[in-house]
Short mmCIF file of C-alpha atoms and ligand atoms in Angstrom, two decimals:
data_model
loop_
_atom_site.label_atom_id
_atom_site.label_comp_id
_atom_site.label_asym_id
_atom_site.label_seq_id
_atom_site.Cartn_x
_atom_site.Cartn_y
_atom_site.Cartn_z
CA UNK A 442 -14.09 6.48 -40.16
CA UNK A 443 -10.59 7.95 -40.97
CA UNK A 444 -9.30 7.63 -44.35
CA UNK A 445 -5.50 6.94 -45.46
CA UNK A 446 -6.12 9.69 -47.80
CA UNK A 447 -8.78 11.92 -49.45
CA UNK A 448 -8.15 13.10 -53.13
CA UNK A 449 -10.24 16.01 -53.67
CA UNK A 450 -10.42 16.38 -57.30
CA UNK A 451 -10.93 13.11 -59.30
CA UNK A 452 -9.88 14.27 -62.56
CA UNK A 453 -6.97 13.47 -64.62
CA UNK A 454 -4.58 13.47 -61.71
CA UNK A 455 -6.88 12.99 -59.17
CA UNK A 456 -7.85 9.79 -60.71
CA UNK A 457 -4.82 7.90 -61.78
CA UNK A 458 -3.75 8.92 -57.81
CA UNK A 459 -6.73 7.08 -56.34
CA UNK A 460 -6.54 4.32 -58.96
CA UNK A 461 -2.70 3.19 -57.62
CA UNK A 462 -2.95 4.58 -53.94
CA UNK A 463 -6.35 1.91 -53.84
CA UNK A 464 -4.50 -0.77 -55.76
CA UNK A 465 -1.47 0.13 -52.92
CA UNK A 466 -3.71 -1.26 -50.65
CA UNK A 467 -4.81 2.20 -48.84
CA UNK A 468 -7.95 3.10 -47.35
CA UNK A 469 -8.82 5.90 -50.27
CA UNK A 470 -11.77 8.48 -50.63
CA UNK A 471 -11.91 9.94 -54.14
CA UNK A 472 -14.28 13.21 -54.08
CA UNK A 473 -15.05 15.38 -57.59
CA UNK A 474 -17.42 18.56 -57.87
CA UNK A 475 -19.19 16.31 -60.67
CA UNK A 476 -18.49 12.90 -62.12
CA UNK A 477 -15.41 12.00 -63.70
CA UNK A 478 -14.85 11.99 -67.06
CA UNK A 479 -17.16 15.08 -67.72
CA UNK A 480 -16.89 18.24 -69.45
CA UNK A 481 -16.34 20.93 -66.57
CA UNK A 482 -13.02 20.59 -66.19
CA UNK A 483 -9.83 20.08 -68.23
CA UNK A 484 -9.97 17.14 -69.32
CA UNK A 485 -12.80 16.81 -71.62
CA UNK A 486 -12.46 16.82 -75.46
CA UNK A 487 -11.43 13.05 -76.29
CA UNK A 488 -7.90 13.91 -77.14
CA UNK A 489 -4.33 15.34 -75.44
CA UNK A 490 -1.12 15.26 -77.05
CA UNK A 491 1.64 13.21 -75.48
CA UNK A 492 5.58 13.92 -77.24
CA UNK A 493 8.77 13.00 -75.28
CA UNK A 494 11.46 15.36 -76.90
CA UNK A 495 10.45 18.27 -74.33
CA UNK A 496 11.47 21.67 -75.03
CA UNK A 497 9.76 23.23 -71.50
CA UNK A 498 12.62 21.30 -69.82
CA UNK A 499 14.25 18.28 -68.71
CA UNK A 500 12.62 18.15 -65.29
CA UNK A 501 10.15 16.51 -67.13
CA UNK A 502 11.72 13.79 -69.34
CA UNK A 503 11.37 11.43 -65.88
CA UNK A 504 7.74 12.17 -64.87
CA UNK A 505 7.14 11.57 -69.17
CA UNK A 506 9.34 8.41 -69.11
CA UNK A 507 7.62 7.21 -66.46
CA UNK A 508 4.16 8.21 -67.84
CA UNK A 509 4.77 6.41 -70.60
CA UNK A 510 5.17 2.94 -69.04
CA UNK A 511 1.76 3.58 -67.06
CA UNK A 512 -0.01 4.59 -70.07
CA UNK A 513 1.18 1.17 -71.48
CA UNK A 514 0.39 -0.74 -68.61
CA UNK A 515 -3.13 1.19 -68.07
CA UNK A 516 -3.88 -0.26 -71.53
CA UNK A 517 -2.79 -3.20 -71.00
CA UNK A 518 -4.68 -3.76 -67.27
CA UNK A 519 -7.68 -1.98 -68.78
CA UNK A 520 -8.20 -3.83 -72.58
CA UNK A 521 -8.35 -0.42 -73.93
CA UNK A 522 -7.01 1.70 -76.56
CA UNK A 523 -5.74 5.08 -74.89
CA UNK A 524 -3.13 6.00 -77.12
CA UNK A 525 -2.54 6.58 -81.01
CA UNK A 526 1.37 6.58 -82.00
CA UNK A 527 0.91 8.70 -84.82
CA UNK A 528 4.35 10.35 -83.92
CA UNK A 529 4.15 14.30 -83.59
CA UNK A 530 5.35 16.64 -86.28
CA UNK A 531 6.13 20.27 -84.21
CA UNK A 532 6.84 23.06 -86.53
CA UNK A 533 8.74 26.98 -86.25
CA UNK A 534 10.32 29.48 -87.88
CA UNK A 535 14.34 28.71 -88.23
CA UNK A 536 14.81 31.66 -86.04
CA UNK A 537 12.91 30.27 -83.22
CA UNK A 538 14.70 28.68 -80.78
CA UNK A 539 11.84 25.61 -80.24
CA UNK A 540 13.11 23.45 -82.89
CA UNK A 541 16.93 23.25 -81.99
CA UNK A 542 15.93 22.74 -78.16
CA UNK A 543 13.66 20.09 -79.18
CA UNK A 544 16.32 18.10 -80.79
CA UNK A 545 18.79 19.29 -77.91
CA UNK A 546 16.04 17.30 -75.55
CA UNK A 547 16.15 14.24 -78.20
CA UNK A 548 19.86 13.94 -78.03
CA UNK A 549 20.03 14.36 -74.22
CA UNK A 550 17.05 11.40 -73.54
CA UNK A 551 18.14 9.07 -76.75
CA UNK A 552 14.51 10.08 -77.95
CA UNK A 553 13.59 9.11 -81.91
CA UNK A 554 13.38 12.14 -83.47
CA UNK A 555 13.82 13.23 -87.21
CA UNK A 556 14.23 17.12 -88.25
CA UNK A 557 12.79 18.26 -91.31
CA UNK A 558 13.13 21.08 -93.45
CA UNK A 559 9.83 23.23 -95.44
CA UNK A 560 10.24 20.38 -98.30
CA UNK A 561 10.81 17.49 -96.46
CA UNK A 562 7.50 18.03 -94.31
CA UNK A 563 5.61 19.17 -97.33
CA UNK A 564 6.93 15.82 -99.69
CA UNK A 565 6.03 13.49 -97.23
CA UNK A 566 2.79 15.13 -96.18
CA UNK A 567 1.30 16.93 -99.33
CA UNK A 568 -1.59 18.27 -97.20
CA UNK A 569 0.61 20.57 -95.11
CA UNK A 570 2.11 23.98 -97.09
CA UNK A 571 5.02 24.87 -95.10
CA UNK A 572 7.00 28.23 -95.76
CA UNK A 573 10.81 27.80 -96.60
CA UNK A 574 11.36 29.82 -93.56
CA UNK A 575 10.22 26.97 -91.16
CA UNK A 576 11.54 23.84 -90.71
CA UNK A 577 10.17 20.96 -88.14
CA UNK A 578 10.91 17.77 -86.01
CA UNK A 579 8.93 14.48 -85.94
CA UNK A 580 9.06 13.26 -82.42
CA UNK A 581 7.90 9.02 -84.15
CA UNK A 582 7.37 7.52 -80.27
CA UNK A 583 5.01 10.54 -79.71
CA UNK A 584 1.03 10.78 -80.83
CA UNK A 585 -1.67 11.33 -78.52
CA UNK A 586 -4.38 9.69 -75.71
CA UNK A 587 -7.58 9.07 -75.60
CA UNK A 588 -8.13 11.44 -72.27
CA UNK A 589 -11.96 10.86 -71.41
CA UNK A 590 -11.16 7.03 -71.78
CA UNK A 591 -8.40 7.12 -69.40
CA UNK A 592 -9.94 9.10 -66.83
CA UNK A 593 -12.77 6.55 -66.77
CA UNK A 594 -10.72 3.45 -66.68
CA UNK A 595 -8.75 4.72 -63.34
CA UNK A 596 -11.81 5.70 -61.87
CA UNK A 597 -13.42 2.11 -62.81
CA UNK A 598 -10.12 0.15 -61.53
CA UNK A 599 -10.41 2.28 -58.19
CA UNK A 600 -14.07 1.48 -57.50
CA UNK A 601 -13.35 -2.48 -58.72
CA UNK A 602 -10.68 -2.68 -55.95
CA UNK A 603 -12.70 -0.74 -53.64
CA UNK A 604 -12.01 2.83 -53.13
CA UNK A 605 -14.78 5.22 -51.87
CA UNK A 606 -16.18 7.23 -54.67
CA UNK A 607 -18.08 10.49 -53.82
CA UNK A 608 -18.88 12.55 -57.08
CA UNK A 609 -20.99 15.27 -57.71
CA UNK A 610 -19.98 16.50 -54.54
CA UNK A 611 -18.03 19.38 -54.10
CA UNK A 612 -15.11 20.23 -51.38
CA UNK A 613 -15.89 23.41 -49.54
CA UNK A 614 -13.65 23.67 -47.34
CA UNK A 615 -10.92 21.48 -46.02
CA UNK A 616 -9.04 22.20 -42.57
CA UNK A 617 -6.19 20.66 -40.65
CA UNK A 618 -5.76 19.68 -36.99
CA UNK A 619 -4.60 16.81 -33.97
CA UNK A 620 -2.44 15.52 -37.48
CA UNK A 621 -6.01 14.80 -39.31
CA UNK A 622 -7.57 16.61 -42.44
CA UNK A 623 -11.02 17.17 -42.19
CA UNK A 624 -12.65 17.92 -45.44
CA UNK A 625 -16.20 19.62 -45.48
CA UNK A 626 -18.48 19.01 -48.46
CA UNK A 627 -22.37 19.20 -48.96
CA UNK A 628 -23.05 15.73 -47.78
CA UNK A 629 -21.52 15.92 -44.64
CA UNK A 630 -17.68 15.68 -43.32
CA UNK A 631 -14.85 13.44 -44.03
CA UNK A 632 -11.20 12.61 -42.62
CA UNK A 633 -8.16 11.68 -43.43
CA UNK A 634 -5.02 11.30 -42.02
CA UNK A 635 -3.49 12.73 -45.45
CA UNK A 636 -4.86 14.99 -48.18
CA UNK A 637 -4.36 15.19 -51.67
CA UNK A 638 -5.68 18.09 -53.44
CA UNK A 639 -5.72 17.56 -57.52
CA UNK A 640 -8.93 20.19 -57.92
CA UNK A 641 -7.35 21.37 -61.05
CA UNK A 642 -8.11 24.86 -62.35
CA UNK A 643 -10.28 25.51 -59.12
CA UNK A 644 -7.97 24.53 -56.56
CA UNK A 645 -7.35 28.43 -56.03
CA UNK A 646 -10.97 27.98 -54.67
CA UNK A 647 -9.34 25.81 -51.67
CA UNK A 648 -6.18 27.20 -51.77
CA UNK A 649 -6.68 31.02 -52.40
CA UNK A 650 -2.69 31.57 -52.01
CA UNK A 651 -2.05 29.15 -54.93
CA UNK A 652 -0.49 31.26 -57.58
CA UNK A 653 -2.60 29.61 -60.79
CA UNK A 654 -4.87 31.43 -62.94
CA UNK A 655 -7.64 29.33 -64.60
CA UNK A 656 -8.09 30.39 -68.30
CA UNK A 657 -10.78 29.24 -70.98
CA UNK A 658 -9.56 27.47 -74.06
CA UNK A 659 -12.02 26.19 -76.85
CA UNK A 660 -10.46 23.02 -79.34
CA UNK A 661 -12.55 22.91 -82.87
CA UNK A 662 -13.29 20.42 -85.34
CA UNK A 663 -13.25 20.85 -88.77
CA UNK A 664 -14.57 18.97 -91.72
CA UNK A 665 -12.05 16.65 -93.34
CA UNK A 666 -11.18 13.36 -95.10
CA UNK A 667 -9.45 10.53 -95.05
CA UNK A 668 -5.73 12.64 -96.48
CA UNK A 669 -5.85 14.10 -92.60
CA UNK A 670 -6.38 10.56 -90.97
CA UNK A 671 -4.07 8.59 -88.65
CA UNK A 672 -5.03 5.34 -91.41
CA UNK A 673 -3.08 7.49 -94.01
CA UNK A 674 -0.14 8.44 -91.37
CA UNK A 675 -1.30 12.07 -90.90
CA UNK A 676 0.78 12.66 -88.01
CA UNK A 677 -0.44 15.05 -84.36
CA UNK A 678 0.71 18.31 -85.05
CA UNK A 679 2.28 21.64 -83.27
CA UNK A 680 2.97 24.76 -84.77
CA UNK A 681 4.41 27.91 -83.79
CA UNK A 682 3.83 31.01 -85.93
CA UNK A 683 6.32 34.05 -86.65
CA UNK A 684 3.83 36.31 -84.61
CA UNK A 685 4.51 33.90 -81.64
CA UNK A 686 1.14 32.34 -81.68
CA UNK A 687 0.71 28.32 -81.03
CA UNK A 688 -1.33 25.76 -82.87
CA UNK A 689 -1.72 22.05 -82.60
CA UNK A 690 -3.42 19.66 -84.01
CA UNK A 691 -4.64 16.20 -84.39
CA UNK A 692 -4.99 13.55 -86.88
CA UNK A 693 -9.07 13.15 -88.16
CA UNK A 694 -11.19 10.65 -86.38
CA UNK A 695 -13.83 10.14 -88.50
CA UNK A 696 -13.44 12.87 -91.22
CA UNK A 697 -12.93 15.11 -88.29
CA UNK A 698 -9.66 17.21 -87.65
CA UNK A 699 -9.58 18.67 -84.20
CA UNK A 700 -7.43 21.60 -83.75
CA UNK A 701 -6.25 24.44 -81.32
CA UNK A 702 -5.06 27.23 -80.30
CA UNK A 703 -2.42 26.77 -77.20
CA UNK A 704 -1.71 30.99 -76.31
CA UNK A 705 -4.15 33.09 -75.52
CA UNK A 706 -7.65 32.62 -74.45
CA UNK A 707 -10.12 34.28 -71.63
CA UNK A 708 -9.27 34.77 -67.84
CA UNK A 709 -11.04 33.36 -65.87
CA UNK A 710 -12.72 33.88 -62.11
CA UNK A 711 -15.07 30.88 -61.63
CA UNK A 712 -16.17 27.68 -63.60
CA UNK A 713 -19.37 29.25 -64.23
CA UNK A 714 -17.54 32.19 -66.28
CA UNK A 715 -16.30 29.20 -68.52
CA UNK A 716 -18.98 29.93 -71.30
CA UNK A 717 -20.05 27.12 -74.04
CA UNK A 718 -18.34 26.89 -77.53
CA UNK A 719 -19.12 29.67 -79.72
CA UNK A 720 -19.85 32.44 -76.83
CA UNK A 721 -17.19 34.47 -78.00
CA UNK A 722 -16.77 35.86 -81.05
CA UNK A 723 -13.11 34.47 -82.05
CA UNK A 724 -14.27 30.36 -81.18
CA UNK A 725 -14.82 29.62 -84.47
CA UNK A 726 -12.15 31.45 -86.43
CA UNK A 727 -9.11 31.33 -84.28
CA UNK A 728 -7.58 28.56 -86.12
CA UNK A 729 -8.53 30.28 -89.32
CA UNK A 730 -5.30 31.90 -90.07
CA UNK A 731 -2.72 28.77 -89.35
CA UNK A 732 -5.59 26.26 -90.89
CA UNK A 733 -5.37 28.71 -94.10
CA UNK A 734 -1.64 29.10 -94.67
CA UNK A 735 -0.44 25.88 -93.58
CA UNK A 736 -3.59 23.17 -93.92
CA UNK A 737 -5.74 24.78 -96.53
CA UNK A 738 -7.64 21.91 -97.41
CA UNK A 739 -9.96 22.85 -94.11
CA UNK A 740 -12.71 24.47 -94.22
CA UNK A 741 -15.83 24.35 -92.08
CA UNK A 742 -15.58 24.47 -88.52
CA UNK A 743 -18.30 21.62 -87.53
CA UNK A 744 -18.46 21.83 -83.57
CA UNK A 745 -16.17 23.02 -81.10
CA UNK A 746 -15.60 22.93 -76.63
CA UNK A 747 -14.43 24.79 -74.43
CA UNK A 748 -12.13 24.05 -71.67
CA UNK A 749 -10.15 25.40 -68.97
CA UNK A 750 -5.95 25.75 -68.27
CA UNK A 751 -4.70 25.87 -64.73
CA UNK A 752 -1.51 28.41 -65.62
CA UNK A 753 1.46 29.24 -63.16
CA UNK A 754 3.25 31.82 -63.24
CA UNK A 755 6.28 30.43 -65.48
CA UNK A 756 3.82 28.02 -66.69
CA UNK A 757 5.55 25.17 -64.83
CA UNK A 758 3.72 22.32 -62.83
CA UNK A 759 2.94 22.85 -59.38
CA UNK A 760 3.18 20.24 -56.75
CA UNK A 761 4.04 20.87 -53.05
CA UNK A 762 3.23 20.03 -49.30
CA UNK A 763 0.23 21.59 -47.96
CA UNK A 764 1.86 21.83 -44.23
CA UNK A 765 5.57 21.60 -42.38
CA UNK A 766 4.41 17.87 -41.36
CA UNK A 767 4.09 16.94 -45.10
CA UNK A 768 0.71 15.45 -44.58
CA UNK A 769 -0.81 17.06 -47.55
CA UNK A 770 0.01 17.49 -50.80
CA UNK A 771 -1.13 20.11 -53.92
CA UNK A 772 -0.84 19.10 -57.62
CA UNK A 773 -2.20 22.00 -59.63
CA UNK A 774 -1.19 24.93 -62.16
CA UNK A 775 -0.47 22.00 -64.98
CA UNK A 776 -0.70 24.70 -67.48
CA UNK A 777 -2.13 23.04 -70.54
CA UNK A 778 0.35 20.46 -70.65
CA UNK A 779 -0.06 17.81 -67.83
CA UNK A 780 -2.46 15.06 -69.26
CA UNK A 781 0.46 12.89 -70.62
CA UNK A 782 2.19 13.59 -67.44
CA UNK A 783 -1.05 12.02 -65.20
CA UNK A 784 0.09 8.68 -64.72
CA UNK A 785 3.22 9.92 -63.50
CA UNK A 786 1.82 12.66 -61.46
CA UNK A 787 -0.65 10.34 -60.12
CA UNK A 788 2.22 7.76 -58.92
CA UNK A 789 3.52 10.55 -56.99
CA UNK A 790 0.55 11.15 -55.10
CA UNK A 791 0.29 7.66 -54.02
CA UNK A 792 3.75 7.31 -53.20
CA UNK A 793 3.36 10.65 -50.83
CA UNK A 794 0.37 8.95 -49.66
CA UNK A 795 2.34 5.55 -48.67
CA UNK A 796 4.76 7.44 -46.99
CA UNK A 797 7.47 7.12 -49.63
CA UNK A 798 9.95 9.64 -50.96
CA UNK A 799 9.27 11.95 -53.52
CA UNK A 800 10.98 14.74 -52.48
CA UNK A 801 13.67 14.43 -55.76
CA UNK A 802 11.29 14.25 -57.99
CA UNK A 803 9.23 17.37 -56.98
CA UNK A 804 12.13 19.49 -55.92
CA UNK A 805 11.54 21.05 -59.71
CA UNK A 806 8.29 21.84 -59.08
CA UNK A 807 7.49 23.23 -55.80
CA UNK A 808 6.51 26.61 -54.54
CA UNK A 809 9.80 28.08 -53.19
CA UNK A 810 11.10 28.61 -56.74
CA UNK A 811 8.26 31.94 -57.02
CA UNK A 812 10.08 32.91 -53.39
CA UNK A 813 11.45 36.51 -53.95
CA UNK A 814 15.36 36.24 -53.18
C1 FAD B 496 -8.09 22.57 -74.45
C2 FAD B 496 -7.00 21.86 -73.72
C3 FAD B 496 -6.04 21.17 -74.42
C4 FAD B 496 -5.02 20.50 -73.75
N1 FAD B 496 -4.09 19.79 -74.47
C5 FAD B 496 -3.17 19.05 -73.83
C6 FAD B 496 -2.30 18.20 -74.56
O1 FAD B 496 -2.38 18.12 -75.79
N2 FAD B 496 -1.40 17.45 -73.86
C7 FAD B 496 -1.31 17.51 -72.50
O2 FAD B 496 -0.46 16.82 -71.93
N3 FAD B 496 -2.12 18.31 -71.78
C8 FAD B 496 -3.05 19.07 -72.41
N4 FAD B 496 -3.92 19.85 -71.71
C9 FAD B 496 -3.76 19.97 -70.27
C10 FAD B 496 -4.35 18.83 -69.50
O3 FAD B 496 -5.58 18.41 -70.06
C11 FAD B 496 -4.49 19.29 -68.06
O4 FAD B 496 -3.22 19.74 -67.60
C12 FAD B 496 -4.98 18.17 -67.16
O5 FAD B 496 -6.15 17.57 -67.66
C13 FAD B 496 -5.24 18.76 -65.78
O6 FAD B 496 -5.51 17.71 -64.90
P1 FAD B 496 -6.08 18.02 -63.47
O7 FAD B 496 -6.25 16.72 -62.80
O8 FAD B 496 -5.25 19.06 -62.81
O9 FAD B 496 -7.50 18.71 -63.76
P2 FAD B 496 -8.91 18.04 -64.12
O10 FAD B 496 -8.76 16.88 -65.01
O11 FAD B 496 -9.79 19.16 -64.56
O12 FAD B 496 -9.41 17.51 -62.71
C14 FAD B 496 -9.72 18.38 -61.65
C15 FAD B 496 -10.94 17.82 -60.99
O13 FAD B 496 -11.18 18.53 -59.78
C16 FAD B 496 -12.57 18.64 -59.60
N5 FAD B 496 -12.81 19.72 -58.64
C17 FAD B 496 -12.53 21.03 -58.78
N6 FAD B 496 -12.89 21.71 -57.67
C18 FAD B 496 -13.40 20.79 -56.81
C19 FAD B 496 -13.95 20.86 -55.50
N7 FAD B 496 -14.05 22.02 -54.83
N8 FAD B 496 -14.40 19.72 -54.93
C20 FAD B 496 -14.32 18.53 -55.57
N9 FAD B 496 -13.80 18.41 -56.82
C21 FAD B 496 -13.35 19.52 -57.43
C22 FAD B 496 -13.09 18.89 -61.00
O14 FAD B 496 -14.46 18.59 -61.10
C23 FAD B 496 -12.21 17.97 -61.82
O15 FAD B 496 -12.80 16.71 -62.03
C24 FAD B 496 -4.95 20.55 -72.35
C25 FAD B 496 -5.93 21.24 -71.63
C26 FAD B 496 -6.95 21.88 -72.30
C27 FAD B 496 -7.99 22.61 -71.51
#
């Protein structure tokens, strides 16, 4: 049997790409190392921030534009609640340039967005303390998704219009020849006349020349109460400190508030390195200093993952052609910040898989821009 396409990696991409290549009316194989949603990958830890004013450039504001219509529609198709507007308050020093490109994205897109100085933020949320030397933008479309959820809705609308599922089955090797991909795994071999690969922070594992290195990130929960909730209009949260170092946040679900740390973290060389919450000694407490000066009503840290970032170089997407015949096609090296763009990224994959252009719309993204001049 020869496939339309094989999409090795069923994860956040992976899935929303065999979810609307199936409902395109292809012949689709989805393969994942272990079953989709699960927690070995990077898309575990029930929640990912989605905001639309986008200071890491404009080449997104399509692929979030469009994201946002198939979040709505995934909803909609799948009588489930994947996203919270809770809007998404992002904070800095006045010195930093993130604020004033945020609103430069706002005015650019026509994008709601409200700035806010240390007082406003601190009289309309009395839970926050916010220096006078910070200030802050509410992006009010903005909030977050429900990312396990939506992972297992695209996989379930894939397998109900009838796209092969092989999980807990890892790729080892794929290779290309007479215009076919043949894709080796531990149950046997599969083809395709077109290959997707969406492996996420392991892709390097299939693609050693892909320039992405995986690194762990852990998310915590602390105890909280109903002044943190989205019910009282807490809003998601990002916040950059004057020693350069990134939080965000989350409003509490059940008197828990989840928050992170986006810098930093531990290389890593395999999924097995990727130790369990609490392994290192900084799990717990690296939220400690933000939570102190700017939520202090936090306090015990109840339970906490850990996770895994796919980073490029310039910590840009990835997505390119595998070959010259443009037969296959890498999405990888999202960087911690391509869940709200998985719809989108997803669409693309099925479109390459159709046959359809997407050359504009990747141009951004692909390889040639680490080419040495
Ligand atoms: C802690 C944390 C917080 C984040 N916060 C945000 C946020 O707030 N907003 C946001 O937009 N983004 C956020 N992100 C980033 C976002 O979650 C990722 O960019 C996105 O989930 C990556 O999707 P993916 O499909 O590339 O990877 P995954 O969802 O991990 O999917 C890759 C899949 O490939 C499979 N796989 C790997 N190797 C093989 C193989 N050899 N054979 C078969 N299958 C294989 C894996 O099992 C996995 O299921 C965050 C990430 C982390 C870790």
């Amino acid at each position: 049997m020869i496939y339309d396409v094989i999409i090795v990696g069923s994860g956040s991409v992976g899935a929303a790409a065999g979810c609307y290549a199936t409902i395109n009316n292809l012949n689709v194989l989805m393969i994942d190392a272990h079953h989709p949603p699960h927690n070995q990958g990077s898309h575990h830890g029930k929640t990912r921030l989605i905001r639309y004013a986008y200071a890491e450039g404009d080449r997104y504001v399509p692929l979030l534009q469009r994201s946002k219509v198939l979040w709505e529609a995934l909803e909609k198709t799948s009588a489930t609640t994947l996203f919270r507007r809770s809007g998404v308050l992002s904070i800095a020093p006045i010195d930093s340039p993130l604020i004033p490109k945020l609103v430069d994205s706002a005015k650019t897109w026509s994008i709601d967005v409200e700035t806010l100085t240390a007082s406003d933020i601190m009289q309309r949320w009395e839970t926050f303390v916010i220096p006078q030397e910070y200030h802050g933008v509410l992006d009010k479309d903005a909030g977050y998704l429900y990312s396990e959820k939506a992972v297992e809705q695209w996989i379930r609308l894939a397998q109900e219009q009838g796209c092969a599922q092989l999980f807990n089955c890892p790729v080892e090797s794929i290779s290309h020849y007479d215009d076919l991909y043949r894709v080796t795994t531990a149950d046997g071999d599969y083809t395709a006349r077109k290959i997707i690969i969406t492996a996420g922070s392991w892709a390097k594992k299939l693609l050693p020349d892909l320039p992405i290195s995986p690194v762990r990130k852990v998310m915590a929960w602390f105890q909280s109460d109903g002044r943190f909730s989205h019910h009282t209009h807490f809003p998601a949260f990002t916040a950059q400190l004057t020693d350069g170092s990134q939080y965000y946040g989350f409003p509490a679900e059940e008197d828990q508030l989840k928050v992170a740390r986006y810098d930093g973290g531990q290389p890593l060389n395999d999924a097995t390195e990727c130790l369990p919450f609490g392994q290192y000694p900084t799990d717990g407490r690296e939220c400690f200093t933000f939570l102190k000066q700017f939520l202090p009503g936090q306090s015990a840290c109840l339970f906490g993952q850990a996770c895994s970032h796919d980073n490029s170089p310039d910590g840009d997407f990835i997505i390119d052609y595998l070959d010259e015949d443009k037969t296959g096609l890498v999405i990888s090296g999202l960087s911690g910040h391509g869940f709200k763009c998985a719809p989108a990224l997803g669409e693309i994959a099925s479109q390459f898989a159709m046959g359809n252009e997407i050359e504009t719309i990747i141009s951004p993204f692909r390889l040639t821009r680490f080419d040495k001049s």
